[in-house]
Amino acid sequence: MSERFVAIIMGSDSDLPLVKNTIDILKGFNIKTEVRVASAHRTPDVVASYVTEAQERGCQVFICAAGLAAHLAGAVAARTIRPVIGIPVDGGPLNGVDALYSTVMMPGGIPVATVAVGKAGAKNAAYLAAQIMAVSDKELEALVLADRQKAAAEVMQKDKDLQAAL
């Protein structure tokens, strides 16, 4: 097994602007990523073979971003026991609600951790993947904790600034 990494699979290349949020956060934690475009419906054999070989090469967490019917995360979860995080992509005729339902409603025994629809979900997928990996990596745990403390300090400073302005 080689270096640990997070595999990010997008159902379409049009998902890249959203997934860029995920990639940037993972890079900030020094987590190696691989990003692929594959479709649960149009290229199911590609999805299956990639999941198997990525797992063999050290993939620790899979993140799947898909819109519309959004079966990608479920198709990946059916092929691995590694954690799978689904990002429901916003847009389309139902504004991402269809993607949310397709991602979150998995049968018992084949879990997909589903984050929020859209940009917040793309960010939270990265944070959740980092937290999962931090369970067995003290250096990463320290980075995640420092990031959380930095975010809290920023909120406290904003409140302080608000109180001074009022």
PDB file of N, CA and C in Angstrom, residues 49-107:
ATOM      1  N   SER A  49     -14.102  -0.404 -10.997  1.00  0.00           N
ATOM      2  CA  SER A  49     -12.678  -0.729 -11.043  1.00  0.00           C
ATOM      3  C   SER A  49     -11.843   0.332 -10.333  1.00  0.00           C
ATOM      4  N   TYR A  50     -12.223   1.601 -10.458  1.00  0.00           N
ATOM      5  CA  TYR A  50     -11.470   2.650  -9.765  1.00  0.00           C
ATOM      6  C   TYR A  50     -11.551   2.479  -8.259  1.00  0.00           C
ATOM      7  N   VAL A  51     -12.724   2.195  -7.730  1.00  0.00           N
ATOM      8  CA  VAL A  51     -12.883   2.020  -6.285  1.00  0.00           C
ATOM      9  C   VAL A  51     -11.977   0.888  -5.794  1.00  0.00           C
ATOM     10  N   THR A  52     -11.983  -0.218  -6.492  1.00  0.00           N
ATOM     11  CA  THR A  52     -11.163  -1.364  -6.089  1.00  0.00           C
ATOM     12  C   THR A  52      -9.681  -1.018  -6.112  1.00  0.00           C
ATOM     13  N   GLU A  53      -9.213  -0.422  -7.205  1.00  0.00           N
ATOM     14  CA  GLU A  53      -7.781  -0.150  -7.295  1.00  0.00           C
ATOM     15  C   GLU A  53      -7.358   1.011  -6.391  1.00  0.00           C
ATOM     16  N   ALA A  54      -8.211   1.991  -6.194  1.00  0.00           N
ATOM     17  CA  ALA A  54      -7.873   3.092  -5.287  1.00  0.00           C
ATOM     18  C   ALA A  54      -7.739   2.578  -3.861  1.00  0.00           C
ATOM     19  N   GLN A  55      -8.640   1.722  -3.468  1.00  0.00           N
ATOM     20  CA  GLN A  55      -8.573   1.129  -2.129  1.00  0.00           C
ATOM     21  C   GLN A  55      -7.273   0.345  -1.953  1.00  0.00           C
ATOM     22  N   GLU A  56      -6.892  -0.414  -2.966  1.00  0.00           N
ATOM     23  CA  GLU A  56      -5.647  -1.193  -2.908  1.00  0.00           C
ATOM     24  C   GLU A  56      -4.419  -0.299  -2.817  1.00  0.00           C
ATOM     25  N   ARG A  57      -4.501   0.920  -3.366  1.00  0.00           N
ATOM     26  CA  ARG A  57      -3.365   1.852  -3.354  1.00  0.00           C
ATOM     27  C   ARG A  57      -3.325   2.747  -2.125  1.00  0.00           C
ATOM     28  N   GLY A  58      -4.297   2.628  -1.226  1.00  0.00           N
ATOM     29  CA  GLY A  58      -4.233   3.398   0.012  1.00  0.00           C
ATOM     30  C   GLY A  58      -5.327   4.413   0.239  1.00  0.00           C
ATOM     31  N   CYS A  59      -6.356   4.423  -0.594  1.00  0.00           N
ATOM     32  CA  CYS A  59      -7.462   5.345  -0.370  1.00  0.00           C
ATOM     33  C   CYS A  59      -8.089   5.077   0.995  1.00  0.00           C
ATOM     34  N   GLN A  60      -8.244   6.131   1.778  1.00  0.00           N
ATOM     35  CA  GLN A  60      -8.828   6.016   3.107  1.00  0.00           C
ATOM     36  C   GLN A  60     -10.293   6.427   3.149  1.00  0.00           C
ATOM     37  N   VAL A  61     -10.662   7.377   2.295  1.00  0.00           N
ATOM     38  CA  VAL A  61     -12.023   7.908   2.269  1.00  0.00           C
ATOM     39  C   VAL A  61     -12.366   8.242   0.818  1.00  0.00           C
ATOM     40  N   PHE A  62     -13.601   7.940   0.434  1.00  0.00           N
ATOM     41  CA  PHE A  62     -14.112   8.333  -0.874  1.00  0.00           C
ATOM     42  C   PHE A  62     -15.106   9.471  -0.682  1.00  0.00           C
ATOM     43  N   ILE A  63     -14.979  10.506  -1.511  1.00  0.00           N
ATOM     44  CA  ILE A  63     -15.946  11.598  -1.541  1.00  0.00           C
ATOM     45  C   ILE A  63     -16.547  11.604  -2.934  1.00  0.00           C
ATOM     46  N   CYS A  64     -17.877  11.593  -3.000  1.00  0.00           N
ATOM     47  CA  CYS A  64     -18.571  11.540  -4.281  1.00  0.00           C
ATOM     48  C   CYS A  64     -19.506  12.731  -4.412  1.00  0.00           C
ATOM     49  N   ALA A  65     -19.359  13.472  -5.506  1.00  0.00           N
ATOM     50  CA  ALA A  65     -20.232  14.616  -5.778  1.00  0.00           C
ATOM     51  C   ALA A  65     -21.056  14.305  -7.009  1.00  0.00           C
ATOM     52  N   ALA A  66     -22.371  14.372  -6.857  1.00  0.00           N
ATOM     53  CA  ALA A  66     -23.244  14.101  -7.999  1.00  0.00           C
ATOM     54  C   ALA A  66     -24.557  14.851  -7.830  1.00  0.00           C
ATOM     55  N   GLY A  67     -25.130  15.194  -8.950  1.00  0.00           N
ATOM     56  CA  GLY A  67     -26.429  15.863  -8.954  1.00  0.00           C
ATOM     57  C   GLY A  67     -27.481  14.979  -9.579  1.00  0.00           C
ATOM     58  N   LEU A  68     -28.660  15.536  -9.710  1.00  0.00           N
ATOM     59  CA  LEU A  68     -29.809  14.840 -10.289  1.00  0.00           C
ATOM     60  C   LEU A  68     -30.065  13.527  -9.557  1.00  0.00           C
ATOM     61  N   ALA A  69     -30.009  12.391 -10.229  1.00  0.00           N
ATOM     62  CA  ALA A  69     -30.311  11.110  -9.580  1.00  0.00           C
ATOM     63  C   ALA A  69     -29.268  10.736  -8.530  1.00  0.00           C
ATOM     64  N   ALA A  70     -28.046  11.223  -8.659  1.00  0.00           N
ATOM     65  CA  ALA A  70     -26.994  11.159  -7.639  1.00  0.00           C
ATOM     66  C   ALA A  70     -26.759   9.782  -7.033  1.00  0.00           C
ATOM     67  N   HIS A  71     -26.648   8.769  -7.850  1.00  0.00           N
ATOM     68  CA  HIS A  71     -26.399   7.424  -7.324  1.00  0.00           C
ATOM     69  C   HIS A  71     -24.924   7.104  -7.145  1.00  0.00           C
ATOM     70  N   LEU A  72     -24.044   8.045  -7.432  1.00  0.00           N
ATOM     71  CA  LEU A  72     -22.609   7.784  -7.413  1.00  0.00           C
ATOM     72  C   LEU A  72     -22.106   7.338  -6.047  1.00  0.00           C
ATOM     73  N   ALA A  73     -22.454   8.055  -4.995  1.00  0.00           N
ATOM     74  CA  ALA A  73     -21.975   7.679  -3.656  1.00  0.00           C
ATOM     75  C   ALA A  73     -22.458   6.288  -3.272  1.00  0.00           C
ATOM     76  N   GLY A  74     -23.678   5.971  -3.572  1.00  0.00           N
ATOM     77  CA  GLY A  74     -24.215   4.643  -3.282  1.00  0.00           C
ATOM     78  C   GLY A  74     -23.524   3.561  -4.074  1.00  0.00           C
ATOM     79  N   ALA A  75     -23.227   3.831  -5.342  1.00  0.00           N
ATOM     80  CA  ALA A  75     -22.513   2.854  -6.163  1.00  0.00           C
ATOM     81  C   ALA A  75     -21.119   2.603  -5.607  1.00  0.00           C
ATOM     82  N   VAL A  76     -20.471   3.650  -5.115  1.00  0.00           N
ATOM     83  CA  VAL A  76     -19.140   3.496  -4.508  1.00  0.00           C
ATOM     84  C   VAL A  76     -19.260   2.738  -3.185  1.00  0.00           C
ATOM     85  N   ALA A  77     -20.216   3.122  -2.356  1.00  0.00           N
ATOM     86  CA  ALA A  77     -20.383   2.471  -1.049  1.00  0.00           C
ATOM     87  C   ALA A  77     -20.671   0.978  -1.191  1.00  0.00           C
ATOM     88  N   ALA A  78     -21.320   0.597  -2.274  1.00  0.00           N
ATOM     89  CA  ALA A  78     -21.625  -0.819  -2.501  1.00  0.00           C
ATOM     90  C   ALA A  78     -20.364  -1.632  -2.798  1.00  0.00           C
ATOM     91  N   ARG A  79     -19.270  -0.948  -3.142  1.00  0.00           N
ATOM     92  CA  ARG A  79     -18.043  -1.624  -3.557  1.00  0.00           C
ATOM     93  C   ARG A  79     -16.913  -1.551  -2.539  1.00  0.00           C
ATOM     94  N   THR A  80     -17.117  -0.888  -1.412  1.00  0.00           N
ATOM     95  CA  THR A  80     -16.030  -0.714  -0.443  1.00  0.00           C
ATOM     96  C   THR A  80     -16.585  -0.648   0.972  1.00  0.00           C
ATOM     97  N   ILE A  81     -15.719  -0.929   1.929  1.00  0.00           N
ATOM     98  CA  ILE A  81     -16.095  -0.674   3.321  1.00  0.00           C
ATOM     99  C   ILE A  81     -15.355   0.550   3.862  1.00  0.00           C
ATOM    100  N   ARG A  82     -14.634   1.250   2.997  1.00  0.00           N
ATOM    101  CA  ARG A  82     -14.041   2.532   3.379  1.00  0.00           C
ATOM    102  C   ARG A  82     -15.182   3.542   3.538  1.00  0.00           C
ATOM    103  N   PRO A  83     -14.984   4.572   4.370  1.00  0.00           N
ATOM    104  CA  PRO A  83     -16.016   5.597   4.496  1.00  0.00           C
ATOM    105  C   PRO A  83     -16.288   6.288   3.160  1.00  0.00           C
ATOM    106  N   VAL A  84     -17.557   6.516   2.883  1.00  0.00           N
ATOM    107  CA  VAL A  84     -17.982   7.224   1.674  1.00  0.00           C
ATOM    108  C   VAL A  84     -18.799   8.433   2.111  1.00  0.00           C
ATOM    109  N   ILE A  85     -18.419   9.588   1.583  1.00  0.00           N
ATOM    110  CA  ILE A  85     -19.113  10.837   1.877  1.00  0.00           C
ATOM    111  C   ILE A  85     -19.735  11.327   0.581  1.00  0.00           C
ATOM    112  N   GLY A  86     -21.027  11.588   0.610  1.00  0.00           N
ATOM    113  CA  GLY A  86     -21.732  12.064  -0.569  1.00  0.00           C
ATOM    114  C   GLY A  86     -22.016  13.549  -0.495  1.00  0.00           C
ATOM    115  N   ILE A  87     -21.677  14.258  -1.562  1.00  0.00           N
ATOM    116  CA  ILE A  87     -22.012  15.682  -1.693  1.00  0.00           C
ATOM    117  C   ILE A  87     -23.141  15.791  -2.709  1.00  0.00           C
ATOM    118  N   PRO A  88     -24.347  16.124  -2.275  1.00  0.00           N
ATOM    119  CA  PRO A  88     -25.425  16.365  -3.238  1.00  0.00           C
ATOM    120  C   PRO A  88     -25.168  17.696  -3.951  1.00  0.00           C
ATOM    121  N   VAL A  89     -25.074  17.655  -5.259  1.00  0.00           N
ATOM    122  CA  VAL A  89     -24.790  18.859  -6.037  1.00  0.00           C
ATOM    123  C   VAL A  89     -26.082  19.640  -6.245  1.00  0.00           C
ATOM    124  N   ASP A  90     -25.988  20.943  -6.000  1.00  0.00           N
ATOM    125  CA  ASP A  90     -27.159  21.789  -6.193  1.00  0.00           C
ATOM    126  C   ASP A  90     -27.361  22.077  -7.671  1.00  0.00           C
ATOM    127  N   GLY A  91     -28.498  22.609  -7.991  1.00  0.00           N
ATOM    128  CA  GLY A  91     -28.821  22.914  -9.382  1.00  0.00           C
ATOM    129  C   GLY A  91     -29.826  21.931  -9.931  1.00  0.00           C
ATOM    130  N   GLY A  92     -30.008  21.981 -11.225  1.00  0.00           N
ATOM    131  CA  GLY A  92     -30.996  21.122 -11.862  1.00  0.00           C
ATOM    132  C   GLY A  92     -32.401  21.605 -11.592  1.00  0.00           C
ATOM    133  N   PRO A  93     -33.376  20.913 -12.143  1.00  0.00           N
ATOM    134  CA  PRO A  93     -34.761  21.368 -12.024  1.00  0.00           C
ATOM    135  C   PRO A  93     -35.306  21.343 -10.596  1.00  0.00           C
ATOM    136  N   LEU A  94     -34.709  20.527  -9.719  1.00  0.00           N
ATOM    137  CA  LEU A  94     -35.199  20.443  -8.338  1.00  0.00           C
ATOM    138  C   LEU A  94     -34.240  21.076  -7.329  1.00  0.00           C
ATOM    139  N   ASN A  95     -33.285  21.877  -7.825  1.00  0.00           N
ATOM    140  CA  ASN A  95     -32.347  22.628  -6.982  1.00  0.00           C
ATOM    141  C   ASN A  95     -31.568  21.770  -5.993  1.00  0.00           C
ATOM    142  N   GLY A  96     -31.268  20.540  -6.359  1.00  0.00           N
ATOM    143  CA  GLY A  96     -30.453  19.679  -5.514  1.00  0.00           C
ATOM    144  C   GLY A  96     -31.221  18.794  -4.556  1.00  0.00           C
ATOM    145  N   VAL A  97     -32.522  18.986  -4.442  1.00  0.00           N
ATOM    146  CA  VAL A  97     -33.313  18.149  -3.526  1.00  0.00           C
ATOM    147  C   VAL A  97     -33.294  16.700  -4.000  1.00  0.00           C
ATOM    148  N   ASP A  98     -33.370  16.492  -5.302  1.00  0.00           N
ATOM    149  CA  ASP A  98     -33.303  15.127  -5.834  1.00  0.00           C
ATOM    150  C   ASP A  98     -31.964  14.480  -5.511  1.00  0.00           C
ATOM    151  N   ALA A  99     -30.883  15.243  -5.635  1.00  0.00           N
ATOM    152  CA  ALA A  99     -29.552  14.724  -5.316  1.00  0.00           C
ATOM    153  C   ALA A  99     -29.436  14.412  -3.824  1.00  0.00           C
ATOM    154  N   LEU A 100     -30.005  15.266  -2.996  1.00  0.00           N
ATOM    155  CA  LEU A 100     -29.987  15.025  -1.553  1.00  0.00           C
ATOM    156  C   LEU A 100     -30.692  13.721  -1.220  1.00  0.00           C
ATOM    157  N   TYR A 101     -31.896  13.552  -1.709  1.00  0.00           N
ATOM    158  CA  TYR A 101     -32.648  12.327  -1.414  1.00  0.00           C
ATOM    159  C   TYR A 101     -31.934  11.085  -1.939  1.00  0.00           C
ATOM    160  N   SER A 102     -31.396  11.167  -3.143  1.00  0.00           N
ATOM    161  CA  SER A 102     -30.706  10.009  -3.725  1.00  0.00           C
ATOM    162  C   SER A 102     -29.450   9.642  -2.943  1.00  0.00           C
ATOM    163  N   THR A 103     -28.803  10.637  -2.360  1.00  0.00           N
ATOM    164  CA  THR A 103     -27.559  10.392  -1.622  1.00  0.00           C
ATOM    165  C   THR A 103     -27.825   9.922  -0.203  1.00  0.00           C
ATOM    166  N   VAL A 104     -28.795  10.506   0.443  1.00  0.00           N
ATOM    167  CA  VAL A 104     -29.031  10.211   1.853  1.00  0.00           C
ATOM    168  C   VAL A 104     -29.836   8.928   2.081  1.00  0.00           C
ATOM    169  N   MET A 105     -30.672   8.558   1.145  1.00  0.00           N
ATOM    170  CA  MET A 105     -31.573   7.415   1.351  1.00  0.00           C
ATOM    171  C   MET A 105     -30.944   6.102   0.885  1.00  0.00           C
ATOM    172  N   MET A 106     -29.995   5.622   1.673  1.00  0.00           N
ATOM    173  CA  MET A 106     -29.301   4.378   1.374  1.00  0.00           C
ATOM    174  C   MET A 106     -29.909   3.243   2.184  1.00  0.00           C
ATOM    175  N   PRO A 107     -29.863   2.022   1.629  1.00  0.00           N
ATOM    176  CA  PRO A 107     -30.386   0.887   2.389  1.00  0.00           C
ATOM    177  C   PRO A 107     -29.482   0.553   3.567  1.00  0.00           C
TER     178      PRO A 107
END
